[in-house]
XYZ file of N, CA and C in Angstrom:
183
model
N 75.495 70.729 82.269
C 74.196 71.123 82.617
C 73.143 69.908 82.809
N 72.466 70.109 83.288
C 71.193 68.859 83.405
C 69.825 69.318 82.742
N 69.028 68.509 82.818
C 67.745 68.611 82.031
C 67.034 69.542 82.792
N 66.897 70.511 83.066
C 65.433 70.951 84.223
C 66.510 71.907 84.716
N 67.859 71.870 84.226
C 68.691 72.545 85.538
C 68.711 73.962 84.964
N 68.505 75.404 85.619
C 68.414 76.713 85.062
C 69.474 77.350 86.200
N 70.460 78.257 85.264
C 71.448 78.862 85.195
C 70.736 80.291 86.466
N 70.886 80.378 87.132
C 71.127 81.889 88.317
C 71.805 82.986 88.229
N 71.632 83.866 87.045
C 72.591 84.865 87.165
C 71.731 85.839 88.412
N 73.025 86.724 89.074
C 71.995 87.799 90.108
C 71.793 88.433 89.612
N 70.449 88.957 90.068
C 69.142 90.118 89.627
C 70.310 91.484 90.998
N 69.487 92.658 90.402
C 69.907 93.285 91.252
C 69.498 93.427 92.948
N 68.421 92.922 92.916
C 67.815 92.927 94.692
C 68.712 92.379 94.631
N 69.359 91.242 94.123
C 69.683 89.879 94.969
C 71.287 90.440 95.739
N 71.546 91.312 94.927
C 73.250 91.970 95.371
C 73.175 92.684 96.467
N 73.889 92.271 97.553
C 74.255 93.100 98.554
C 74.655 94.808 98.449
N 73.955 95.513 99.532
C 73.816 96.949 99.229
C 75.262 97.633 99.264
N 76.833 96.677 99.633
C 77.858 96.988 99.922
C 78.274 97.386 98.579
N 77.619 96.823 97.611
C 78.131 96.084 96.042
C 78.751 97.975 95.808
N 79.540 98.114 94.654
C 79.745 99.129 94.107
C 78.272 100.144 93.795
N 78.374 99.631 93.080
C 76.664 100.442 91.926
C 75.552 100.521 93.342
N 75.261 99.579 94.238
C 74.763 100.437 96.014
C 75.663 101.665 96.480
N 76.727 100.940 96.776
C 77.375 101.855 97.484
C 77.626 103.430 96.555
N 77.615 103.759 95.812
C 77.690 105.059 95.492
C 76.149 105.286 95.113
N 75.340 105.129 94.916
C 74.072 105.209 95.235
C 73.688 105.548 96.375
N 73.855 105.271 97.438
C 73.896 105.608 98.985
C 74.399 106.566 99.400
N 76.039 107.161 98.832
C 76.750 107.415 99.643
C 76.006 108.944 98.566
N 75.420 109.165 97.559
C 75.461 110.446 96.655
C 73.815 110.440 97.432
N 73.528 109.602 97.527
C 71.201 109.921 98.601
C 71.958 110.446 99.874
N 72.906 110.068 100.349
C 72.722 110.245 102.127
C 73.670 111.980 101.589
N 74.967 112.040 101.227
C 75.653 113.328 100.747
C 74.569 114.491 100.486
N 73.278 113.941 99.360
C 72.880 115.135 99.111
C 71.664 115.145 99.950
N 71.172 114.710 101.100
C 70.304 114.924 102.350
C 70.758 115.573 103.486
N 72.514 115.165 103.744
C 72.976 115.614 104.862
C 73.284 117.495 103.983
N 73.370 117.735 102.595
C 73.466 118.906 102.170
C 72.212 119.724 101.939
N 71.469 119.119 101.851
C 69.874 119.544 102.430
C 69.221 120.018 104.241
N 69.448 118.951 105.032
C 69.949 119.545 105.871
C 70.902 120.514 107.355
N 71.558 120.421 106.588
C 73.094 121.526 106.520
C 72.129 123.234 106.505
N 71.352 122.763 104.941
C 71.249 124.166 104.494
C 69.862 124.730 105.369
N 68.986 123.866 105.642
C 67.696 124.327 106.976
C 67.998 124.501 107.914
N 69.090 123.714 108.172
C 69.601 124.096 109.367
C 70.554 125.298 109.868
N 71.167 126.058 109.067
C 71.834 127.175 108.115
C 70.673 128.364 108.881
N 69.545 127.825 107.708
C 68.456 128.824 107.711
C 67.660 129.403 108.791
N 67.748 128.239 109.283
C 66.821 128.124 110.737
C 68.006 128.196 112.287
N 69.066 128.703 112.246
C 69.632 129.134 113.243
C 69.739 130.567 112.832
N 70.262 130.691 111.790
C 70.763 132.178 111.164
C 69.339 133.479 111.138
N 67.349 132.582 111.050
C 66.334 133.267 111.435
C 66.209 133.898 113.141
N 66.859 132.632 113.962
C 67.125 132.521 115.143
C 67.796 134.071 115.675
N 69.102 134.601 115.464
C 69.764 135.258 115.105
C 69.279 136.449 114.977
N 68.983 136.146 113.496
C 68.086 137.881 113.310
C 67.358 138.235 114.311
N 66.553 137.339 114.712
C 65.155 137.763 115.267
C 65.415 138.565 116.825
N 66.946 137.843 117.281
C 67.341 138.186 118.609
C 68.002 140.012 118.041
N 68.453 139.441 117.765
C 69.422 141.227 117.387
C 68.217 142.001 116.732
N 66.949 141.568 116.288
C 66.179 142.919 115.864
C 65.326 142.548 117.050
N 65.336 141.815 117.550
C 64.701 142.418 118.764
C 64.815 142.926 119.975
N 66.656 142.806 120.011
C 67.568 143.484 121.181
C 67.259 145.021 120.142
N 67.379 145.237 119.414
C 67.486 146.579 119.017
C 66.525 147.153 118.535
N 64.906 146.525 118.943
C 63.833 147.268 119.220
C 63.950 147.717 119.933
N 64.282 146.692 121.713
C 64.461 147.326 122.859
C 65.199 148.385 123.450
N 65.843 148.964 122.279
C 67.344 149.760 122.541
C 66.070 151.152 122.374
N 65.661 150.843 121.580
C 64.658 152.708 120.966
C 63.405 152.687 121.735
């Protein structure tokens, strides 16, 4: 090692996104977002179907 030379160690921001730590983090993040979006989509579709059923039932009486 020469005088004035520094050792560069990779900092977390220097690591590429596909490193194991980042891959696990983003995989879990996307899984959680997918579950939330799926649950919201299910609630919206169920509400639409229930509304149509109620409207059809009300039209019969």
